[in-house]
Coordinates of C-alpha atoms in Angstrom, one line a residue:
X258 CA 28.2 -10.3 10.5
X259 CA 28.3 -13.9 12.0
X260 CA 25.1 -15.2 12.1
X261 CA 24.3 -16.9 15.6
X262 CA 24.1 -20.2 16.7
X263 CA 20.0 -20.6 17.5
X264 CA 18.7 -24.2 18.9
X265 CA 15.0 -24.6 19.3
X266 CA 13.7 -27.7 21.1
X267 CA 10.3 -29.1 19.7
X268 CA 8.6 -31.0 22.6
X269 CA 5.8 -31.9 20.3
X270 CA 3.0 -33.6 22.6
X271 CA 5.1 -34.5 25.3
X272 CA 5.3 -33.9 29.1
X273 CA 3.8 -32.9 31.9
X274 CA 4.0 -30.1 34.6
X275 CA 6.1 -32.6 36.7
X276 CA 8.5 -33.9 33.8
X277 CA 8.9 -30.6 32.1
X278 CA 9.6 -28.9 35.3
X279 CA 12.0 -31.1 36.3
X280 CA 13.8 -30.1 32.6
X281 CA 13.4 -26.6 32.8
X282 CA 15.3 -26.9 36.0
X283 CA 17.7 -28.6 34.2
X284 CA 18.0 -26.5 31.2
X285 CA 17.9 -23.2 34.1
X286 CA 21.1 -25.2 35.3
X287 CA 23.0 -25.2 32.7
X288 CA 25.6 -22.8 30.9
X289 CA 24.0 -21.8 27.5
X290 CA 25.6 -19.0 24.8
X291 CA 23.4 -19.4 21.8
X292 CA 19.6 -18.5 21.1
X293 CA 17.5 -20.8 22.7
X294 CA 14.0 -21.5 22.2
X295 CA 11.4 -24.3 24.2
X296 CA 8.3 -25.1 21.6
X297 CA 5.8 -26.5 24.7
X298 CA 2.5 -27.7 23.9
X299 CA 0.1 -24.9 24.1
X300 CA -1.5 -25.9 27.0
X301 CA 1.9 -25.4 28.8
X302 CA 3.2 -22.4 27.2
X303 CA 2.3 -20.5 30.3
X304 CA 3.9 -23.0 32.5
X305 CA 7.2 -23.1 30.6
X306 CA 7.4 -19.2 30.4
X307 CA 7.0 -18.4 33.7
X308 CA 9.9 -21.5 34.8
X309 CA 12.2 -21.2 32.2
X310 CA 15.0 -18.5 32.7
X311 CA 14.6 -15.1 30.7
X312 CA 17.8 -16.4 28.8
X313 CA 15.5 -19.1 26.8
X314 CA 12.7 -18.0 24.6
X315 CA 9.5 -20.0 24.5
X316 CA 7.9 -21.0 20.9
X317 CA 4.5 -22.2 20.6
X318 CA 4.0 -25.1 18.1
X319 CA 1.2 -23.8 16.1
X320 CA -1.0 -21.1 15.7
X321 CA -3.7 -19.7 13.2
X322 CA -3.6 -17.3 10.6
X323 CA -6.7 -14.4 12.3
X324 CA -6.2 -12.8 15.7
X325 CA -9.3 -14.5 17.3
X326 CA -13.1 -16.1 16.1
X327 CA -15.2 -19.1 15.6
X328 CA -12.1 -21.6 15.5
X329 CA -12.6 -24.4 17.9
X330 CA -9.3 -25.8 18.8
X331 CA -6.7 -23.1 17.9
X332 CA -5.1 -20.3 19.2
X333 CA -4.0 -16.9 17.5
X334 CA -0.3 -14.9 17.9
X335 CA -2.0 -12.9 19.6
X336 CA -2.7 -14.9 22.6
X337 CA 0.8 -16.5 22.1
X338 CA 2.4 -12.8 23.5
X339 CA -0.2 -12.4 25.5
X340 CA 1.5 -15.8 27.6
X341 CA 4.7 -14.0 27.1
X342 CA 5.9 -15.9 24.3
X343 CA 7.7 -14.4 21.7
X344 CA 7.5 -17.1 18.6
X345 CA 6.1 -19.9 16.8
X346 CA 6.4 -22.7 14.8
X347 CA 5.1 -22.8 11.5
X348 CA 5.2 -25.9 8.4
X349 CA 6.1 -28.4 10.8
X350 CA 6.2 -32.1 8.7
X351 CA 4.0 -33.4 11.2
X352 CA 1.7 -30.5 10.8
X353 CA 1.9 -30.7 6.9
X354 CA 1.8 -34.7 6.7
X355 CA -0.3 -36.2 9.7
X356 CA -2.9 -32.9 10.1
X357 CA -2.6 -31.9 6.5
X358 CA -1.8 -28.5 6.1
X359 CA -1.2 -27.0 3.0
X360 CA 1.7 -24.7 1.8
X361 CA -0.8 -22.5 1.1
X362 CA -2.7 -21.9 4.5
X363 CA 1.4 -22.1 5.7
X364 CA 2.1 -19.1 4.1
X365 CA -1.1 -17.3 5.9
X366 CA 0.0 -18.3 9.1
X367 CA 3.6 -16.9 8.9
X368 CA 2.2 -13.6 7.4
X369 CA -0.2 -13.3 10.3
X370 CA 2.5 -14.3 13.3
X371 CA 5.2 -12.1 11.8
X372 CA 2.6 -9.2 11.7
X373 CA 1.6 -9.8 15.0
X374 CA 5.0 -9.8 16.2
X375 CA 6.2 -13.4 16.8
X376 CA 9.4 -14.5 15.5
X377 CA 8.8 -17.7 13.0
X378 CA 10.4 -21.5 12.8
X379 CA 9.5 -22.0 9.2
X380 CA 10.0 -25.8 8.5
X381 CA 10.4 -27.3 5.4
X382 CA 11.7 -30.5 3.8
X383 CA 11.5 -33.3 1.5
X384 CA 9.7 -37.0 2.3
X385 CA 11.6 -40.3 2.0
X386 CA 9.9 -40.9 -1.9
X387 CA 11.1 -37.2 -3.0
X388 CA 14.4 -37.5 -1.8
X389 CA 14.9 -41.1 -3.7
X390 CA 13.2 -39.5 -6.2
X391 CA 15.8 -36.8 -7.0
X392 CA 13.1 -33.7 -6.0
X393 CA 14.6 -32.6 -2.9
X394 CA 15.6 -28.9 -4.4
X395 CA 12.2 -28.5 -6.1
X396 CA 10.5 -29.4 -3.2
X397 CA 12.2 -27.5 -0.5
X398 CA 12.6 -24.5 -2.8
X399 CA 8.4 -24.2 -3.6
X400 CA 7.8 -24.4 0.2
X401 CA 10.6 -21.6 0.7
X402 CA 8.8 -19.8 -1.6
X403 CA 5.6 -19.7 0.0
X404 CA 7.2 -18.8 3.1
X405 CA 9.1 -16.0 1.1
X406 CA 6.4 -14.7 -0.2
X407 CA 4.7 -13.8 3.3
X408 CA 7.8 -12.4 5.0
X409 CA 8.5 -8.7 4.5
X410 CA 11.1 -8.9 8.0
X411 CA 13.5 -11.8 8.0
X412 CA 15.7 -10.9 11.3
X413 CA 12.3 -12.5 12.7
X414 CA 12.7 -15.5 10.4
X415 CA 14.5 -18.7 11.6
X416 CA 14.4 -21.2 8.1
X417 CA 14.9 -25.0 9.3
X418 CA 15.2 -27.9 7.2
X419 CA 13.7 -31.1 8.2
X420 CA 14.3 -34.0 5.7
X421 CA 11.2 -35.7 6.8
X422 CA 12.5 -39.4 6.9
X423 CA 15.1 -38.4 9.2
X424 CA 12.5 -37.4 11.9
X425 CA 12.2 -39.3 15.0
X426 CA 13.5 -42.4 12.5
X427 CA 17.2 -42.4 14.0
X428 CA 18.0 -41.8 10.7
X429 CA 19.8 -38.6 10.5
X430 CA 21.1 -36.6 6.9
X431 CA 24.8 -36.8 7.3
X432 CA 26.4 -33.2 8.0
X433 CA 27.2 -33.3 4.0
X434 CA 23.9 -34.0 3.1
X435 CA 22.3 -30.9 5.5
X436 CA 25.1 -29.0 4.0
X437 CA 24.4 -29.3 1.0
X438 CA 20.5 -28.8 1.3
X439 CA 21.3 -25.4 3.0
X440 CA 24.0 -24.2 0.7
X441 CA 21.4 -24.5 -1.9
X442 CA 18.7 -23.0 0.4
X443 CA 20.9 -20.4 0.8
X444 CA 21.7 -19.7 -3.3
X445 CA 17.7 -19.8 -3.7
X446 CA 17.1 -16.8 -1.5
X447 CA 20.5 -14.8 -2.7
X448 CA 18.6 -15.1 -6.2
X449 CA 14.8 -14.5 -5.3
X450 CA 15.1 -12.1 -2.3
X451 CA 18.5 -10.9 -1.6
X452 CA 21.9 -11.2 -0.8
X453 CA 21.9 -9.5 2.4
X454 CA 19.2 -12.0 3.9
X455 CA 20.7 -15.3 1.9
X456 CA 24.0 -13.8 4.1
X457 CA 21.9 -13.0 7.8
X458 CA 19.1 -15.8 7.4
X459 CA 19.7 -18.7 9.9
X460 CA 19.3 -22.4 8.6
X461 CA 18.7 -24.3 11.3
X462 CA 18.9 -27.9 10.9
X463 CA 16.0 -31.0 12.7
X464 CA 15.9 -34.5 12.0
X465 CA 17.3 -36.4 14.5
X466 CA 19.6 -34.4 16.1
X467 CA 21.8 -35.7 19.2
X468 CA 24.5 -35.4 21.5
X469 CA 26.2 -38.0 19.4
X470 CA 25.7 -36.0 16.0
X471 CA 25.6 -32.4 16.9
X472 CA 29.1 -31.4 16.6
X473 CA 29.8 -32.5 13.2
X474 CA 26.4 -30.8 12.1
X475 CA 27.3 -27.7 13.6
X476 CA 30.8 -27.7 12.4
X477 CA 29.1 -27.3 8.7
X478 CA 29.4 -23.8 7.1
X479 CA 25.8 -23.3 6.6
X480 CA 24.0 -25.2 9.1
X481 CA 23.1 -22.3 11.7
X482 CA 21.6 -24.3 14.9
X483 CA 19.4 -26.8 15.5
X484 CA 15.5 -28.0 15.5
X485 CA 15.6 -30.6 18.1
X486 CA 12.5 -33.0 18.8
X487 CA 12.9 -35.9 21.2
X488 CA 16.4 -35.2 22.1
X489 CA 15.0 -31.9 23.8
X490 CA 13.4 -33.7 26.4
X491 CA 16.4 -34.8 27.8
X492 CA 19.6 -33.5 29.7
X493 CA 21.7 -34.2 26.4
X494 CA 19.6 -31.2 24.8
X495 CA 22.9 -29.4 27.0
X496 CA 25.4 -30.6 24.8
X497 CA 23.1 -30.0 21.6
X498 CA 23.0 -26.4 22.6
X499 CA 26.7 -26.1 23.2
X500 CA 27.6 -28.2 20.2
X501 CA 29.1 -25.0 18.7
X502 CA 31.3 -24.4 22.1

């Protein structure tokens, strides 16, 4: 079975109600065959469900690994669906590197989200230094691990690599580097889960993705969609959608 295309757009810490609404207006415009999913900020999930067309799925960009408690600041899957929203990110660089989030505690949080429910965005990917340094597979497979460890249903799993110096750098892996990363990605979980996910799992691709080099991404046998971050925030975020058209 062909695996479908599946474009989320990260919107990180961006917007407001007047900016977003004026892009989910935008993106309610527009023509759009693949899975789409909005990350808004979690103060806005509510916002963007209940404006964005039933077409587009809304992801939050975070949550924690218990249903609710003494945890100042974050929010549980559980109140995720209870906005309506049907998935979250999880292992985002930023989280990892600026907010320093282990692989570990990671793992919790896709166990509890999956059980709760929520489809997951687990991110993973190399730095700058590991990449030069030739550690890009051992990297990217220990973080699948984790991950692989805590999932018992992958049809709710969406796997996207994020080379970490390509995001929000202008610096993007060239289609045969993402390729490659994802062909291998794919080989790891044909050996340590199975073949039947390896074949079904979508490997989505972020790291500064635009209208400029979507289409030769896409056109790559295992790159599966798109993890989108500032482009997603504009009207090109269109023609990243429809770069498999």
């Amino acid at each position: 079975m062909a695996r479908k295309f599946f474009v989320g757009g990260n919107w990180k810490m961006n917007g407001d109600k007047k900016s977003l609404g004026e892009l989910i207006q935008t993106l309610n415009g527009g023509k759009v065959d693949p899975n789409v999913v909005c990350g808004a900020p979690s103060i806005y999930l509510d916002f963007a469900r209940s404006k964005l067309d039933a077409k587009f799925g809304v992801a939050a960009q975070n949550c924690y690994k218990v249903p609710k408690g003494a945890f100042t600041g974050e929010i549980s899957p559980a109140m995720i669906k209870d906005c309506g929203v049907n998935w979250v990110i999880l292992g985002h660089s930023e989280r990892r590197h600026v907010f320093g989030e282990s692989d570990e505690l990671i793992g919790q949080k896709t166990a509890h989200a999956l059980e709760s429910g929520l489809g997951v965005i687990a991110c993973i990917g190399e730095k700058l230094d590991e990449r030069e340094g030739g550690i890009t597979e051992k990297v990217v497979f220990a973080q699948t691990k984790v991950i692989a460890d805590n999932v018992k249903d992958w049809s709710k799993v969406v796997l996207a690599y994020e080379p970490v110096w390509a995001i929000g750098t202008g610096k993007t892996a060239s289609p045969q580097q993402a390729q490659e990363v994802h062909e291998k990605l794919r080989e790891w979980l044909k050996t340590n889960v199975s073949e039947a996910v390896a074949n079904s799992v979508r490997i989505i691709y972020g790291g500064s993705v635009t209208g400029g080099t979507c289409k030769e991404l896409a056109s790559q046998k295992d790159v599966d969609g798109f993890l989108v971050g500032g482009a997603s925030l504009k009207p090109e975020f269109i023609d990243i959608i429809n770069a498999k058209a």
